[in-house]
Amino acid sequence: MPASSRPIDVPRYVLDIISDLRAHGHQAFLVGGAVRDALLGQVPKDWDVATSATPDQVETILGGRAIPTGKRFGTISVIVPVEEQPRDARQEVRDTVQKTSANVVEVTTFRSDGVYSDGRRPDMVIFSASLEEDLARRDFAINAIAYDPATGRIIDPHGGARDIARRRIACVGDPGERFREDALRMLRAVRLAAELDFDIADESKSAIKANVHLVRNVSNERIRAELDRILVSGGVRIGLELLQETGLLKEIIPELEETVGMRQGPNHIYTVWNHTIEAVARIEPILRLRLAALLHDVGKPKTFSREETGEIRFYRHEAVGKEIARGVLRRLGYPSAIIERVSSLVAYHMFLFDKTSSDRAVRKLVAKLGLDFIHDLAKLRKADREATGTMNGVGNNMAFFLQRVEEVLARGNILSVRDLAIDGDDVKQVLGIPPGPEVGRVLQNLLDIVMEDPALNERETLLSLVAGQAQGPPGSDARLSHDMRTQEA
Ligand code: ATP
Ligand code: MG
């Protein structure tokens, strides 16, 4: 096996944990994703150690650095002092203060799992004496390889290195049984395929298809975690195709399953679902953008219609889609900031800028939508358009809008009353009025004036506008502003 002859470059702080455990007479090996990634020639993200020492023994041996994060399941997290980490990791830890797993090594006691009556977590874990048993309870052969850093020996009873070489994901043991034990593994298989650019072995894939309904036993939080990783992965096309092919999509987001095979008008060469996959793959791998691309056309099945001419239309699918997207994201338990941003992007993805808009109208639009929303929207539009298979680049209208926004803001970045050269105290003083809604109304009027002509946003000018408003008839502020300008010019 070519893989087993290549030594793995294990950081000092991981080697130290392994040798501390061994010095106390226990077995300890490197296992899991780190071994897999190293054999693939990639730098592991985090390091897992499997040991014959019980969680209590691990705590005693490793002392104050050990934190019993998942003790019931035998996992002790070891905090690696920042000085012991490689330079770049040290910087990362400083930057993100413990949020990264870069400073944690997970040490897990050899286990052989008991019954999984909830299809998700073992009812009890049985700590076991042997590495072989521990490897046998792991999900996929590629994740069930151990490495002994002292000798460079690979322990690979399930043919994981061979699977890595063939780029395939296959269960350890009987796939049906393994997915029935823990339905999360079905999503892990798809996620790993997407991240590693691997296939799922036929037998394992068939077993997912046969057990796909069991994904209902998986918590939203775990589903979301895997879905998010699929969406931001380099192999997102593979991931989405596999979700659909296996039937997982229909379980998790049935609203999208309806887009599969759905034909579109002459601007599109793809079905709605294939167009969706293309759009997701063409937008930056940032979760909110990928979710927006995933859901941007989710309203199409509900709005499909055929004109008398035979032309296919999806009238107002963006408005219908917004509500469906919101429902999907709520059901999956996404945070409200994501729900709001993504569903608004869906709602606006057909937005047409009126090229005759005044500067004031442009500023109001920017104030309402926010600049970073507009930039997200431009990215969604570009991906959407590229994913039609018939056109390229940003649409004319969006490019025009972005340019107008830039020009208008360059002339005056005035988007809210906070940007005015005077504030509420000034208004109260000039008008001699107490705090209250009137102050806000005056400021709002000023903002309206200044949004059309930022040159008026000078303290003295605004103060005299306010003073003038005190005398002038109600609603005459726009005319007042006009007088001011001609006076000053
Ligand atoms: P990554 O860290 O990139 O997500 P990983 O394979 O290290 O990949 P972890 O969730 O860190 O994934 O799990 C570590 C190891 O624990 C896995 O490699 C696998 O051996 C085992 N494992 C994790 N989840 C399961 C599961 N649901 N069923 C069986 N074994 C699992
Ligand atoms: Mg891991």
Coordinates of C-alpha atoms in Angstrom, one line a residue, residues 208-464:
I208 CA -28.7 5.3 2.1
K209 CA -31.5 5.1 -0.4
A210 CA -33.1 2.3 1.5
N211 CA -32.9 4.0 4.9
V212 CA -33.2 7.7 3.9
H213 CA -36.4 8.2 6.0
L214 CA -34.3 7.7 9.2
V215 CA -32.8 11.1 8.7
R216 CA -35.9 12.3 10.6
N217 CA -34.3 11.0 13.7
V218 CA -31.4 13.5 13.3
S219 CA -31.6 16.8 15.1
N220 CA -31.9 19.9 13.0
E221 CA -28.7 21.2 14.4
R222 CA -26.7 18.2 13.1
I223 CA -28.5 18.3 9.8
R224 CA -27.7 21.9 9.4
A225 CA -24.0 21.4 10.4
E226 CA -23.6 18.8 7.6
L227 CA -25.6 20.8 5.0
D228 CA -23.6 23.9 5.7
R229 CA -20.4 22.0 5.2
I230 CA -21.7 20.5 1.9
L231 CA -22.7 24.0 0.7
V232 CA -19.4 25.7 1.3
S233 CA -17.3 22.7 0.1
G234 CA -15.3 22.7 -3.1
G235 CA -17.4 19.7 -4.3
V236 CA -20.8 21.3 -3.7
R237 CA -22.0 20.0 -7.1
I238 CA -21.2 16.5 -6.1
G239 CA -22.8 17.0 -2.7
L240 CA -26.1 18.4 -4.0
E241 CA -26.3 15.8 -6.7
L242 CA -25.8 13.1 -4.1
L243 CA -28.3 14.6 -1.7
Q244 CA -30.9 14.5 -4.5
E245 CA -29.9 11.1 -5.9
T246 CA -30.0 9.4 -2.5
G247 CA -33.4 10.9 -1.6
L248 CA -31.9 12.9 1.3
L249 CA -33.0 16.2 -0.4
K250 CA -36.6 15.1 -0.4
E251 CA -36.4 14.4 3.3
I252 CA -34.6 17.6 4.3
I253 CA -35.8 20.2 1.8
P254 CA -38.8 18.7 -0.1
E255 CA -39.6 22.1 -1.5
L256 CA -36.4 21.8 -3.7
E257 CA -37.1 18.2 -4.8
E258 CA -40.1 19.7 -6.8
T259 CA -37.6 21.6 -9.0
V260 CA -36.0 18.4 -10.2
G261 CA -36.6 17.8 -13.9
M262 CA -38.7 21.0 -14.2
R263 CA -38.2 22.6 -17.6
Q264 CA -37.7 26.4 -18.0
G265 CA -38.0 29.0 -20.7
P266 CA -35.7 29.6 -23.7
N267 CA -33.2 31.6 -21.6
H268 CA -32.2 28.5 -19.7
I269 CA -30.5 25.3 -20.9
Y270 CA -30.9 23.6 -17.5
T271 CA -33.9 22.4 -15.5
V272 CA -34.7 24.4 -12.4
W273 CA -32.7 22.0 -10.1
N274 CA -29.7 21.8 -12.3
H275 CA -29.7 25.5 -12.7
T276 CA -29.8 25.8 -8.9
I277 CA -26.8 23.5 -8.6
E278 CA -24.9 25.7 -11.1
A279 CA -25.8 28.9 -9.3
V280 CA -24.7 27.5 -6.0
A281 CA -21.4 26.3 -7.4
R282 CA -20.8 29.7 -9.1
I283 CA -21.2 31.9 -6.1
E284 CA -18.5 32.4 -3.4
P285 CA -18.4 29.7 -0.7
I286 CA -19.9 31.9 2.0
L287 CA -22.8 30.2 3.7
R288 CA -25.4 33.0 3.3
L289 CA -24.6 33.4 -0.4
R290 CA -24.7 29.6 -1.0
L291 CA -28.1 29.3 0.8
A292 CA -29.4 32.2 -1.2
A293 CA -28.4 30.6 -4.4
L294 CA -29.8 27.2 -3.2
L295 CA -33.2 28.8 -2.5
H296 CA -33.4 31.6 -5.1
D297 CA -35.8 29.7 -7.4
V298 CA -37.6 27.6 -4.8
G299 CA -40.8 29.5 -5.7
K300 CA -40.8 28.2 -9.3
P301 CA -42.7 25.0 -8.8
K302 CA -45.6 26.8 -7.2
T303 CA -45.7 29.5 -9.9
F304 CA -45.2 27.5 -13.0
S305 CA -47.5 28.4 -15.8
R306 CA -47.7 28.1 -19.6
E307 CA -48.7 31.0 -21.8
E308 CA -51.0 30.5 -24.8
T309 CA -47.9 30.7 -26.9
G310 CA -46.5 27.8 -25.0
E311 CA -43.9 29.9 -23.2
I312 CA -43.0 28.8 -19.6
R313 CA -43.4 31.5 -17.0
F314 CA -42.9 31.7 -13.2
Y315 CA -44.8 34.8 -12.4
R316 CA -43.7 36.4 -9.1
H317 CA -41.7 33.3 -8.1
E318 CA -39.4 35.5 -6.1
A319 CA -42.1 36.7 -3.8
V320 CA -43.5 33.2 -3.4
G321 CA -40.0 31.9 -3.1
K322 CA -39.2 34.3 -0.3
E323 CA -41.9 32.8 1.9
I324 CA -40.9 29.3 1.1
A325 CA -37.3 30.0 1.7
R326 CA -38.1 31.5 5.1
G327 CA -40.1 28.4 6.0
V328 CA -37.3 26.1 5.0
L329 CA -34.7 28.0 6.9
R330 CA -36.9 28.3 10.0
R331 CA -37.7 24.6 10.0
L332 CA -34.0 23.8 9.8
G333 CA -33.4 26.2 12.7
Y334 CA -31.1 28.8 11.1
P335 CA -30.3 31.9 13.1
S336 CA -32.7 34.8 12.3
A337 CA -30.0 37.0 10.8
I338 CA -29.4 34.3 8.1
I339 CA -33.1 33.7 7.6
E340 CA -33.7 37.5 7.0
R341 CA -30.7 38.0 4.7
V342 CA -31.3 34.9 2.6
S343 CA -35.0 35.3 2.2
S344 CA -34.6 39.0 1.3
L345 CA -32.0 38.0 -1.3
V346 CA -34.5 35.5 -2.7
A347 CA -37.2 38.3 -2.8
Y348 CA -34.9 40.7 -4.6
H349 CA -33.2 38.4 -7.0
M350 CA -35.4 39.7 -9.9
F351 CA -35.0 43.3 -8.9
L352 CA -35.0 45.8 -11.7
F353 CA -33.5 49.2 -11.1
D354 CA -35.4 52.1 -12.6
K355 CA -32.7 53.9 -14.6
T356 CA -34.6 57.2 -14.3
S357 CA -34.3 57.2 -10.5
S358 CA -33.3 60.4 -8.8
D359 CA -30.2 60.6 -6.6
R360 CA -32.6 60.8 -3.6
A361 CA -34.3 57.6 -4.7
V362 CA -30.9 55.9 -5.0
R363 CA -29.9 57.0 -1.5
K364 CA -33.2 55.9 -0.1
L365 CA -32.8 52.5 -1.7
V366 CA -29.3 52.1 -0.3
A367 CA -30.5 53.2 3.1
K368 CA -33.3 50.6 3.0
L369 CA -31.3 47.7 1.6
G370 CA -27.8 48.4 3.0
L371 CA -24.7 48.4 0.9
D372 CA -23.6 44.9 1.9
F373 CA -27.0 43.5 0.9
I374 CA -26.7 45.2 -2.4
H375 CA -23.2 43.6 -2.9
D376 CA -24.6 40.2 -2.0
L377 CA -27.5 40.7 -4.4
A378 CA -25.1 41.6 -7.2
K379 CA -23.2 38.3 -6.6
L380 CA -26.4 36.3 -6.6
R381 CA -27.5 37.9 -9.8
K382 CA -24.2 37.2 -11.5
A383 CA -24.2 33.5 -10.4
D384 CA -27.9 33.2 -11.4
R385 CA -27.2 34.6 -14.8
E386 CA -24.1 32.6 -15.4
A387 CA -26.0 29.5 -14.3
T388 CA -28.6 29.9 -17.1
G389 CA -26.0 28.4 -19.5
T390 CA -26.9 31.0 -22.1
M391 CA -25.6 34.4 -20.8
N392 CA -22.6 35.7 -18.9
G393 CA -21.6 38.3 -16.4
V394 CA -23.6 40.7 -14.4
G395 CA -26.8 41.8 -16.1
N396 CA -26.8 45.3 -17.6
N397 CA -29.3 46.6 -15.2
M398 CA -27.5 45.4 -12.1
A399 CA -24.2 46.8 -13.4
F400 CA -25.9 50.1 -14.1
F401 CA -27.4 50.1 -10.6
L402 CA -24.0 49.4 -8.9
Q403 CA -22.4 52.2 -10.8
R404 CA -25.1 54.6 -9.9
V405 CA -24.9 53.7 -6.3
E406 CA -21.1 54.3 -6.3
E407 CA -21.4 57.7 -8.1
V408 CA -24.3 58.9 -5.9
L409 CA -22.5 57.9 -2.6
A410 CA -19.3 59.5 -3.8
R411 CA -21.2 62.7 -4.1
G412 CA -22.5 62.4 -0.6
N413 CA -22.7 59.4 1.7
I414 CA -25.9 60.4 3.4
L415 CA -28.1 57.6 4.3
S416 CA -29.6 58.3 7.7
V417 CA -30.3 61.2 10.1
R418 CA -27.1 60.3 11.8
D419 CA -25.3 61.6 8.7
L420 CA -26.8 65.1 9.0
A421 CA -24.6 68.0 10.0
I422 CA -26.9 68.8 12.9
D423 CA -28.7 66.6 15.5
G424 CA -31.8 66.5 17.6
D425 CA -30.4 68.9 20.3
D426 CA -29.8 71.5 17.6
V427 CA -33.4 71.1 16.4
K428 CA -34.8 71.4 20.0
Q429 CA -32.7 74.5 20.6
V430 CA -33.6 76.3 17.4
L431 CA -37.3 75.6 17.6
G432 CA -37.5 75.8 21.3
I433 CA -39.4 72.5 21.5
P434 CA -39.2 69.7 24.0
P435 CA -38.0 66.2 23.1
G436 CA -40.6 64.2 21.2
P437 CA -41.6 62.9 17.8
E438 CA -41.6 66.4 16.2
V439 CA -37.8 66.5 16.5
G440 CA -37.6 63.2 14.5
R441 CA -40.0 64.6 11.9
V442 CA -37.9 67.7 11.4
L443 CA -34.7 65.6 11.0
Q444 CA -36.4 63.3 8.6
N445 CA -37.5 66.3 6.5
L446 CA -33.9 67.5 6.5
L447 CA -32.6 64.1 5.5
D448 CA -35.1 64.1 2.5
I449 CA -33.7 67.5 1.4
V450 CA -30.1 66.6 1.9
M451 CA -30.5 63.2 0.2
E452 CA -31.3 65.0 -3.0
D453 CA -28.6 67.7 -2.6
P454 CA -25.8 66.7 -0.2
A455 CA -24.2 70.2 -0.7
L456 CA -26.9 71.4 1.7
N457 CA -25.5 69.3 4.5
E458 CA -23.7 72.1 6.2
R459 CA -24.3 73.0 9.8
E460 CA -25.3 76.7 9.2
T461 CA -27.4 75.8 6.2
L462 CA -29.4 73.2 8.1
L463 CA -29.8 75.4 11.2
S464 CA -31.3 78.2 9.0

